[in-house]
Amino acid sequence: MAGSVCCPAIAIAAPASGQGKTTVTAALARLHARQGRRVRVFKCGPDFLDPCWHQLASGAPVHQIDLWMTGEADIAQRLHAAAREADLILIEGVMGLFDGAPSLADLAQRFGLPVLAVVDASAMGATLGAVVHGLRHYRAGLPWAGVLANRVATERHADLLRAGLNDPADWLGALPRVQLQAQAQDAATAAPAAPARSRAGLLPERHLGLVAAHELADGLARLDAAADALAATPLGRLPPHELQRWAVRFAPPERPEPVPPLLQGRTVAVADDAAFCFIYRANLDTLEALGARVVRFSPLADAALPPCDAVWLPGGYPELHTERLAGHTGMQASLRAHVRAGRAVWAECGGMMALFESITLADGQHRPLWGLLPGRVAMQKRLAALGPQQLDVDGHVLRGHTFHYSTCDSPAPVRARTARPAHAGPPGPGEALYRHGSIHASYFHAWFPSSPRAVAALLGASPDAPREAA
């Protein structure tokens, strides 16, 4: 097919969450990147934290792909572009192989991506064979690469696992539990207000997922340790030409619809620091495609906003930085002046939380916040909301998701509510889109490329400029 591109590509899956997909994906990316190969990594589904590790491992930007949130056309375009410049493409799955609608299995079948199953075999023997048989044959026609047994104790244990497989060709090796001596200390200092925990033994976690790679001084050393362990497996020892067994042909994508320059001549200031770090790279690309000049700032460190026409406060961890946020009066005053001037603010999840008057932390302590949005927020010990959502803004629908451990109570007017897509189950109440002066705020995390016009509206521009302007 004219314009098609061929490149080795692997979808890394598991029977469930917590099996070690992220560690294996990052280790594989790091192993090949340090051998001089160009690796491009994607994350299936909405996720801000796993891609931080994959970007550190591969040295290249990481994008999300999801058959619903980002759409098939967007995926085709990104995979084709990656195949044109990469020696290896890796796609980390979400949850279990067949979990969710659409699932990683759906994505693998649509694009012909061979599936590598990562299985936590720490408490398993020959039963691994039954698990692998089920994953491989549950759905007819699923492209298949093999299995990597994770957290394996000894060589004897690995032999028992391998003996249980019906097809010896499925075996891609056994990965031991990888540890670093500095792990406990680093994980504790990464987020003292929310102690990290780790099931995998290498990449520490907290309430919203993995601790971001940039928060750990030895992040690259952790990845090198995992890559070294992977290098001892049959998967890690494959010579470059053997990767061609997983070569996938990516057809040329359709030309995307031009993005109208609705933010031409405007500057959008994007909060980006330890408190506000949940930023999709594609969202920044969309702002630039809309014509905006994007500048980043740190609410934790900067004295004031940079000169701008609109502000985007993305999600993150404001609950871990309440004292610094509340005590930074210069930034608060700058934000208040911005709002008084009628300039737009779009605040999502953690960004919205910081705007409220106060927060009650999980231990019951109360802390003041910025007070630009009436109401208060309270941290919960259990997940408050999770799943795909979509938001109608002036007839233009943004796709995205919700994922938060807090709840809020606000008298601010509710302009709209998100809706759960039909494939995600029965309708729920959705997330409120609050409108308070020039502020729009919601727990909803938006995928900007799904509706640039809706994004323009949230950032103060008219979404209905004539299409000829594009």
mmCIF file of N, CA and C in Angstrom, residues 143-254:
data_model
loop_
_atom_site.group_PDB
_atom_site.id
_atom_site.type_symbol
_atom_site.label_atom_id
_atom_site.label_comp_id
_atom_site.label_asym_id
_atom_site.label_seq_id
_atom_site.Cartn_x
_atom_site.Cartn_y
_atom_site.Cartn_z
ATOM 1 N N PRO A 143 -3.672 -10.800 17.704
ATOM 2 C CA PRO A 143 -2.228 -10.912 17.425
ATOM 3 C C PRO A 143 -1.481 -11.212 18.722
ATOM 4 N N TRP A 144 -0.463 -12.047 18.658
ATOM 5 C CA TRP A 144 0.169 -12.542 19.877
ATOM 6 C C TRP A 144 1.688 -12.501 19.756
ATOM 7 N N ALA A 145 2.350 -12.089 20.839
ATOM 8 C CA ALA A 145 3.811 -12.078 20.882
ATOM 9 C C ALA A 145 4.356 -13.122 21.845
ATOM 10 N N GLY A 146 3.766 -13.232 23.032
ATOM 11 C CA GLY A 146 4.248 -14.196 24.012
ATOM 12 C C GLY A 146 3.995 -13.706 25.421
ATOM 13 N N VAL A 147 4.665 -14.340 26.407
ATOM 14 C CA VAL A 147 4.455 -14.004 27.805
ATOM 15 C C VAL A 147 5.793 -13.758 28.495
ATOM 16 N N LEU A 148 5.797 -12.778 29.377
ATOM 17 C CA LEU A 148 6.935 -12.521 30.262
ATOM 18 C C LEU A 148 6.432 -12.707 31.682
ATOM 19 N N ALA A 149 6.989 -13.675 32.392
ATOM 20 C CA ALA A 149 6.610 -13.903 33.782
ATOM 21 C C ALA A 149 7.338 -12.893 34.662
ATOM 22 N N ASN A 150 6.596 -12.177 35.486
ATOM 23 C CA ASN A 150 7.171 -11.115 36.303
ATOM 24 C C ASN A 150 7.246 -11.534 37.768
ATOM 25 N N ARG A 151 8.211 -10.959 38.488
ATOM 26 C CA ARG A 151 8.407 -11.177 39.919
ATOM 27 C C ARG A 151 8.633 -12.653 40.241
ATOM 28 N N VAL A 152 9.508 -13.247 39.472
ATOM 29 C CA VAL A 152 9.831 -14.665 39.618
ATOM 30 C C VAL A 152 10.964 -14.815 40.636
ATOM 31 N N ALA A 153 10.830 -15.807 41.527
ATOM 32 C CA ALA A 153 11.741 -15.902 42.667
ATOM 33 C C ALA A 153 13.092 -16.503 42.314
ATOM 34 N N THR A 154 13.113 -17.644 41.619
ATOM 35 C CA THR A 154 14.348 -18.384 41.382
ATOM 36 C C THR A 154 14.322 -18.997 39.988
ATOM 37 N N GLU A 155 15.454 -19.565 39.572
ATOM 38 C CA GLU A 155 15.489 -20.281 38.293
ATOM 39 C C GLU A 155 14.573 -21.494 38.329
ATOM 40 N N ARG A 156 14.525 -22.166 39.474
ATOM 41 C CA ARG A 156 13.617 -23.312 39.618
ATOM 42 C C ARG A 156 12.171 -22.874 39.428
ATOM 43 N N HIS A 157 11.831 -21.741 39.999
ATOM 44 C CA HIS A 157 10.490 -21.200 39.825
ATOM 45 C C HIS A 157 10.221 -20.915 38.349
ATOM 46 N N ALA A 158 11.188 -20.328 37.670
ATOM 47 C CA ALA A 158 11.032 -20.041 36.245
ATOM 48 C C ALA A 158 10.820 -21.320 35.444
ATOM 49 N N ASP A 159 11.534 -22.390 35.796
ATOM 50 C CA ASP A 159 11.377 -23.672 35.091
ATOM 51 C C ASP A 159 9.962 -24.215 35.260
ATOM 52 N N LEU A 160 9.401 -24.086 36.468
ATOM 53 C CA LEU A 160 8.032 -24.564 36.710
ATOM 54 C C LEU A 160 7.031 -23.770 35.875
ATOM 55 N N LEU A 161 7.244 -22.485 35.793
ATOM 56 C CA LEU A 161 6.343 -21.635 35.013
ATOM 57 C C LEU A 161 6.409 -21.983 33.532
ATOM 58 N N ARG A 162 7.600 -22.116 33.033
ATOM 59 C CA ARG A 162 7.784 -22.402 31.612
ATOM 60 C C ARG A 162 7.215 -23.762 31.241
ATOM 61 N N ALA A 163 7.345 -24.735 32.136
ATOM 62 C CA ALA A 163 6.847 -26.092 31.861
ATOM 63 C C ALA A 163 5.325 -26.132 31.732
ATOM 64 N N GLY A 164 4.641 -25.150 32.302
ATOM 65 C CA GLY A 164 3.188 -25.151 32.232
ATOM 66 C C GLY A 164 2.614 -24.641 30.930
ATOM 67 N N LEU A 165 3.452 -24.078 30.053
ATOM 68 C CA LEU A 165 2.959 -23.514 28.798
ATOM 69 C C LEU A 165 2.683 -24.595 27.768
ATOM 70 N N ASN A 166 1.584 -24.458 27.058
ATOM 71 C CA ASN A 166 1.271 -25.405 25.976
ATOM 72 C C ASN A 166 2.202 -25.217 24.794
ATOM 73 N N ASP A 167 2.569 -23.969 24.524
ATOM 74 C CA ASP A 167 3.426 -23.660 23.385
ATOM 75 C C ASP A 167 4.724 -23.048 23.909
ATOM 76 N N PRO A 168 5.844 -23.786 23.821
ATOM 77 C CA PRO A 168 7.121 -23.253 24.331
ATOM 78 C C PRO A 168 7.521 -21.929 23.690
ATOM 79 N N ALA A 169 7.016 -21.679 22.474
ATOM 80 C CA ALA A 169 7.366 -20.429 21.788
ATOM 81 C C ALA A 169 6.774 -19.210 22.478
ATOM 82 N N ASP A 170 5.792 -19.419 23.374
ATOM 83 C CA ASP A 170 5.197 -18.294 24.103
ATOM 84 C C ASP A 170 6.167 -17.699 25.120
ATOM 85 N N TRP A 171 7.156 -18.473 25.549
ATOM 86 C CA TRP A 171 8.019 -18.068 26.659
ATOM 87 C C TRP A 171 9.024 -17.000 26.216
ATOM 88 N N LEU A 172 8.913 -15.817 26.833
ATOM 89 C CA LEU A 172 9.853 -14.733 26.564
ATOM 90 C C LEU A 172 10.709 -14.406 27.777
ATOM 91 N N GLY A 173 10.578 -15.223 28.825
ATOM 92 C CA GLY A 173 11.494 -15.094 29.946
ATOM 93 C C GLY A 173 10.825 -14.835 31.276
ATOM 94 N N ALA A 174 11.660 -14.836 32.320
ATOM 95 C CA ALA A 174 11.229 -14.585 33.688
ATOM 96 C C ALA A 174 11.995 -13.386 34.228
ATOM 97 N N LEU A 175 11.261 -12.425 34.749
ATOM 98 C CA LEU A 175 11.868 -11.215 35.297
ATOM 99 C C LEU A 175 11.767 -11.271 36.819
ATOM 100 N N PRO A 176 12.892 -11.167 37.520
ATOM 101 C CA PRO A 176 12.816 -11.177 38.985
ATOM 102 C C PRO A 176 12.279 -9.855 39.512
ATOM 103 N N ARG A 177 11.912 -9.854 40.788
ATOM 104 C CA ARG A 177 11.519 -8.600 41.425
ATOM 105 C C ARG A 177 12.761 -7.722 41.536
ATOM 106 N N VAL A 178 12.689 -6.526 40.970
ATOM 107 C CA VAL A 178 13.844 -5.637 40.933
ATOM 108 C C VAL A 178 13.746 -4.648 42.085
ATOM 109 N N GLN A 179 14.834 -4.520 42.852
ATOM 110 C CA GLN A 179 14.861 -3.633 43.996
ATOM 111 C C GLN A 179 16.036 -2.665 43.895
ATOM 112 N N LEU A 180 15.895 -1.529 44.555
ATOM 113 C CA LEU A 180 17.006 -0.593 44.738
ATOM 114 C C LEU A 180 17.135 -0.313 46.222
ATOM 115 N N GLN A 181 18.340 -0.257 46.723
ATOM 116 C CA GLN A 181 18.540 -0.016 48.145
ATOM 117 C C GLN A 181 18.004 1.342 48.557
ATOM 118 N N ALA A 182 18.075 2.304 47.649
ATOM 119 C CA ALA A 182 17.659 3.675 47.988
ATOM 120 C C ALA A 182 16.156 3.876 47.887
ATOM 121 N N GLN A 183 15.432 2.812 47.471
ATOM 122 C CA GLN A 183 14.024 2.987 47.154
ATOM 123 C C GLN A 183 13.210 3.530 48.321
ATOM 124 N N ALA A 184 13.331 2.922 49.503
ATOM 125 C CA ALA A 184 12.473 3.302 50.612
ATOM 126 C C ALA A 184 12.654 4.764 50.986
ATOM 127 N N GLN A 185 13.902 5.209 51.026
ATOM 128 C CA GLN A 185 14.167 6.596 51.390
ATOM 129 C C GLN A 185 13.645 7.551 50.327
ATOM 130 N N ASP A 186 13.913 7.261 49.061
ATOM 131 C CA ASP A 186 13.481 8.163 47.994
ATOM 132 C C ASP A 186 11.967 8.239 47.906
ATOM 133 N N ALA A 187 11.303 7.076 48.045
ATOM 134 C CA ALA A 187 9.849 7.072 47.942
ATOM 135 C C ALA A 187 9.232 7.881 49.065
ATOM 136 N N ALA A 188 9.822 7.799 50.251
ATOM 137 C CA ALA A 188 9.274 8.539 51.378
ATOM 138 C C ALA A 188 9.456 10.036 51.207
ATOM 139 N N THR A 189 10.591 10.452 50.652
ATOM 140 C CA THR A 189 10.844 11.881 50.479
ATOM 141 C C THR A 189 10.146 12.444 49.256
ATOM 142 N N ALA A 190 9.680 11.580 48.349
ATOM 143 C CA ALA A 190 9.026 12.066 47.129
ATOM 144 C C ALA A 190 7.730 12.800 47.448
ATOM 145 N N ALA A 191 6.979 12.330 48.447
ATOM 146 C CA ALA A 191 5.703 12.944 48.762
ATOM 147 C C ALA A 191 5.399 12.721 50.239
ATOM 148 N N PRO A 192 6.016 13.484 51.135
ATOM 149 C CA PRO A 192 5.853 13.233 52.554
ATOM 150 C C PRO A 192 4.415 13.368 53.030
ATOM 151 N N ALA A 193 3.611 14.164 52.313
ATOM 152 C CA ALA A 193 2.225 14.326 52.746
ATOM 153 C C ALA A 193 1.354 13.154 52.341
ATOM 154 N N ALA A 194 1.844 12.303 51.439
ATOM 155 C CA ALA A 194 1.087 11.132 50.998
ATOM 156 C C ALA A 194 2.081 10.016 50.762
ATOM 157 N N PRO A 195 2.408 9.228 51.787
ATOM 158 C CA PRO A 195 3.475 8.243 51.686
ATOM 159 C C PRO A 195 3.305 7.332 50.483
ATOM 160 N N ALA A 196 4.406 7.099 49.778
ATOM 161 C CA ALA A 196 4.384 6.247 48.597
ATOM 162 C C ALA A 196 4.351 4.786 49.004
ATOM 163 N N ARG A 197 3.791 3.974 48.141
ATOM 164 C CA ARG A 197 3.783 2.547 48.358
ATOM 165 C C ARG A 197 4.202 1.894 47.060
ATOM 166 N N SER A 198 4.609 0.659 47.068
ATOM 167 C CA SER A 198 5.047 0.029 45.842
ATOM 168 C C SER A 198 4.727 -1.447 45.845
ATOM 169 N N ARG A 199 3.946 -1.874 44.864
ATOM 170 C CA ARG A 199 3.691 -3.295 44.698
ATOM 171 C C ARG A 199 4.780 -3.926 43.856
ATOM 172 N N ALA A 200 5.307 -3.165 42.907
ATOM 173 C CA ALA A 200 6.280 -3.730 41.976
ATOM 174 C C ALA A 200 7.684 -3.742 42.553
ATOM 175 N N GLY A 201 7.936 -2.991 43.632
ATOM 176 C CA GLY A 201 9.244 -2.991 44.253
ATOM 177 C C GLY A 201 10.224 -2.018 43.642
ATOM 178 N N LEU A 202 9.873 -1.324 42.576
ATOM 179 C CA LEU A 202 10.823 -0.430 41.916
ATOM 180 C C LEU A 202 10.250 0.959 41.683
ATOM 181 N N LEU A 203 9.022 1.058 41.173
ATOM 182 C CA LEU A 203 8.395 2.334 40.878
ATOM 183 C C LEU A 203 7.347 2.613 41.957
ATOM 184 N N PRO A 204 7.600 3.566 42.862
ATOM 185 C CA PRO A 204 6.697 3.809 43.995
ATOM 186 C C PRO A 204 5.383 4.443 43.560
ATOM 187 N N GLU A 205 4.348 4.234 44.382
ATOM 188 C CA GLU A 205 3.004 4.708 44.086
ATOM 189 C C GLU A 205 2.469 5.567 45.211
ATOM 190 N N ARG A 206 1.390 6.318 44.893
ATOM 191 C CA ARG A 206 0.588 6.979 45.905
ATOM 192 C C ARG A 206 -0.854 7.007 45.408
ATOM 193 N N HIS A 207 -1.715 7.879 45.960
ATOM 194 C CA HIS A 207 -3.149 7.710 45.756
ATOM 195 C C HIS A 207 -3.624 7.892 44.318
ATOM 196 N N LEU A 208 -2.921 8.614 43.474
ATOM 197 C CA LEU A 208 -3.365 8.772 42.092
ATOM 198 C C LEU A 208 -2.576 7.917 41.108
ATOM 199 N N GLY A 209 -1.645 7.091 41.603
ATOM 200 C CA GLY A 209 -0.849 6.241 40.712
ATOM 201 C C GLY A 209 0.623 6.331 41.057
ATOM 202 N N LEU A 210 1.455 6.121 40.059
ATOM 203 C CA LEU A 210 2.892 6.150 40.285
ATOM 204 C C LEU A 210 3.383 7.543 40.653
ATOM 205 N N VAL A 211 4.414 7.579 41.492
ATOM 206 C CA VAL A 211 5.128 8.831 41.709
ATOM 207 C C VAL A 211 5.807 9.194 40.387
ATOM 208 N N ALA A 212 5.678 10.448 39.964
ATOM 209 C CA ALA A 212 6.230 10.856 38.669
ATOM 210 C C ALA A 212 7.748 10.714 38.664
ATOM 211 N N ALA A 213 8.286 10.366 37.493
ATOM 212 C CA ALA A 213 9.719 10.086 37.372
ATOM 213 C C ALA A 213 10.575 11.273 37.792
ATOM 214 N N HIS A 214 10.117 12.495 37.469
ATOM 215 C CA HIS A 214 10.941 13.672 37.770
ATOM 216 C C HIS A 214 11.010 13.980 39.260
ATOM 217 N N GLU A 215 10.168 13.325 40.077
ATOM 218 C CA GLU A 215 10.195 13.559 41.512
ATOM 219 C C GLU A 215 11.256 12.724 42.226
ATOM 220 N N LEU A 216 11.839 11.757 41.537
ATOM 221 C CA LEU A 216 12.847 10.882 42.138
ATOM 222 C C LEU A 216 14.199 11.167 41.510
ATOM 223 N N ALA A 217 15.163 11.494 42.334
ATOM 224 C CA ALA A 217 16.490 11.838 41.818
ATOM 225 C C ALA A 217 17.140 10.668 41.106
ATOM 226 N N ASP A 218 16.778 9.450 41.492
ATOM 227 C CA ASP A 218 17.396 8.266 40.889
ATOM 228 C C ASP A 218 16.449 7.561 39.916
ATOM 229 N N GLY A 219 15.548 8.343 39.287
ATOM 230 C CA GLY A 219 14.586 7.741 38.372
ATOM 231 C C GLY A 219 15.241 6.940 37.262
ATOM 232 N N LEU A 220 16.277 7.492 36.624
ATOM 233 C CA LEU A 220 16.949 6.797 35.536
ATOM 234 C C LEU A 220 17.678 5.556 36.048
ATOM 235 N N ALA A 221 18.215 5.625 37.247
ATOM 236 C CA ALA A 221 18.880 4.449 37.823
ATOM 237 C C ALA A 221 17.881 3.319 38.044
ATOM 238 N N ARG A 222 16.670 3.654 38.427
ATOM 239 C CA ARG A 222 15.629 2.643 38.595
ATOM 240 C C ARG A 222 15.327 1.965 37.254
ATOM 241 N N LEU A 223 15.227 2.783 36.219
ATOM 242 C CA LEU A 223 14.953 2.216 34.898
ATOM 243 C C LEU A 223 16.122 1.372 34.402
ATOM 244 N N ASP A 224 17.338 1.806 34.664
ATOM 245 C CA ASP A 224 18.502 1.008 34.267
ATOM 246 C C ASP A 224 18.525 -0.329 34.993
ATOM 247 N N ALA A 225 18.139 -0.337 36.266
ATOM 248 C CA ALA A 225 18.091 -1.596 37.004
ATOM 249 C C ALA A 225 17.077 -2.549 36.380
ATOM 250 N N ALA A 226 15.924 -2.018 36.001
ATOM 251 C CA ALA A 226 14.911 -2.849 35.360
ATOM 252 C C ALA A 226 15.375 -3.318 33.986
ATOM 253 N N ALA A 227 16.024 -2.429 33.232
ATOM 254 C CA ALA A 227 16.526 -2.797 31.904
ATOM 255 C C ALA A 227 17.611 -3.863 32.009
ATOM 256 N N ASP A 228 18.482 -3.749 33.017
ATOM 257 C CA ASP A 228 19.527 -4.758 33.215
ATOM 258 C C ASP A 228 18.916 -6.126 33.488
ATOM 259 N N ALA A 229 17.883 -6.151 34.308
ATOM 260 C CA ALA A 229 17.219 -7.427 34.601
ATOM 261 C C ALA A 229 16.548 -7.991 33.351
ATOM 262 N N LEU A 230 15.923 -7.119 32.569
ATOM 263 C CA LEU A 230 15.249 -7.571 31.349
ATOM 264 C C LEU A 230 16.257 -8.076 30.323
ATOM 265 N N ALA A 231 17.456 -7.517 30.326
ATOM 266 C CA ALA A 231 18.490 -7.911 29.351
ATOM 267 C C ALA A 231 18.899 -9.370 29.513
ATOM 268 N N ALA A 232 18.611 -9.961 30.679
ATOM 269 C CA ALA A 232 18.977 -11.361 30.915
ATOM 270 C C ALA A 232 17.910 -12.337 30.455
ATOM 271 N N THR A 233 16.770 -11.842 29.945
ATOM 272 C CA THR A 233 15.681 -12.701 29.494
ATOM 273 C C THR A 233 15.764 -12.929 27.991
ATOM 274 N N PRO A 234 15.097 -13.971 27.488
ATOM 275 C CA PRO A 234 15.047 -14.148 26.025
ATOM 276 C C PRO A 234 14.515 -12.920 25.294
ATOM 277 N N LEU A 235 13.530 -12.237 25.876
ATOM 278 C CA LEU A 235 13.007 -11.017 25.260
ATOM 279 C C LEU A 235 14.093 -9.949 25.171
ATOM 280 N N GLY A 236 14.834 -9.779 26.247
ATOM 281 C CA GLY A 236 15.866 -8.763 26.271
ATOM 282 C C GLY A 236 17.070 -9.087 25.417
ATOM 283 N N ARG A 237 17.278 -10.368 25.135
ATOM 284 C CA ARG A 237 18.448 -10.774 24.346
ATOM 285 C C ARG A 237 18.169 -10.845 22.852
ATOM 286 N N LEU A 238 16.931 -10.556 22.449
ATOM 287 C CA LEU A 238 16.611 -10.633 21.017
ATOM 288 C C LEU A 238 17.471 -9.658 20.226
ATOM 289 N N PRO A 239 18.168 -10.118 19.183
ATOM 290 C CA PRO A 239 18.913 -9.183 18.332
ATOM 291 C C PRO A 239 17.945 -8.333 17.515
ATOM 292 N N PRO A 240 18.396 -7.187 17.028
ATOM 293 C CA PRO A 240 17.498 -6.264 16.328
ATOM 294 C C PRO A 240 16.701 -6.910 15.193
ATOM 295 N N HIS A 241 17.343 -7.768 14.413
ATOM 296 C CA HIS A 241 16.618 -8.351 13.278
ATOM 297 C C HIS A 241 15.482 -9.266 13.732
ATOM 298 N N GLU A 242 15.597 -9.821 14.951
ATOM 299 C CA GLU A 242 14.538 -10.698 15.456
ATOM 300 C C GLU A 242 13.286 -9.918 15.840
ATOM 301 N N LEU A 243 13.438 -8.620 16.081
ATOM 302 C CA LEU A 243 12.262 -7.807 16.388
ATOM 303 C C LEU A 243 11.292 -7.746 15.218
ATOM 304 N N GLN A 244 11.791 -8.053 14.017
ATOM 305 C CA GLN A 244 10.937 -7.990 12.835
ATOM 306 C C GLN A 244 9.813 -9.026 12.860
ATOM 307 N N ARG A 245 9.914 -10.001 13.763
ATOM 308 C CA ARG A 245 8.809 -10.966 13.883
ATOM 309 C C ARG A 245 7.524 -10.256 14.325
ATOM 310 N N TRP A 246 7.695 -9.081 14.935
ATOM 311 C CA TRP A 246 6.532 -8.310 15.402
ATOM 312 C C TRP A 246 6.321 -7.060 14.558
ATOM 313 N N ALA A 247 6.788 -7.087 13.324
ATOM 314 C CA ALA A 247 6.607 -5.935 12.444
ATOM 315 C C ALA A 247 5.133 -5.760 12.089
ATOM 316 N N VAL A 248 4.683 -4.523 12.116
ATOM 317 C CA VAL A 248 3.303 -4.168 11.803
ATOM 318 C C VAL A 248 3.315 -3.142 10.683
ATOM 319 N N ARG A 249 2.410 -3.308 9.731
ATOM 320 C CA ARG A 249 2.300 -2.338 8.645
ATOM 321 C C ARG A 249 1.208 -1.336 8.991
ATOM 322 N N PHE A 250 1.599 -0.063 9.041
ATOM 323 C CA PHE A 250 0.669 1.012 9.392
ATOM 324 C C PHE A 250 0.276 1.761 8.123
ATOM 325 N N ALA A 251 -1.015 1.726 7.820
ATOM 326 C CA ALA A 251 -1.524 2.383 6.615
ATOM 327 C C ALA A 251 -1.462 3.894 6.774
ATOM 328 N N PRO A 252 -1.332 4.617 5.663
ATOM 329 C CA PRO A 252 -1.325 6.086 5.745
ATOM 330 C C PRO A 252 -2.660 6.590 6.268
ATOM 331 N N PRO A 253 -2.646 7.514 7.222
ATOM 332 C CA PRO A 253 -3.902 8.009 7.799
ATOM 333 C C PRO A 253 -4.567 9.033 6.904
ATOM 334 N N GLU A 254 -5.842 9.260 7.172
ATOM 335 C CA GLU A 254 -6.551 10.325 6.472
ATOM 336 C C GLU A 254 -6.048 11.679 6.965
#
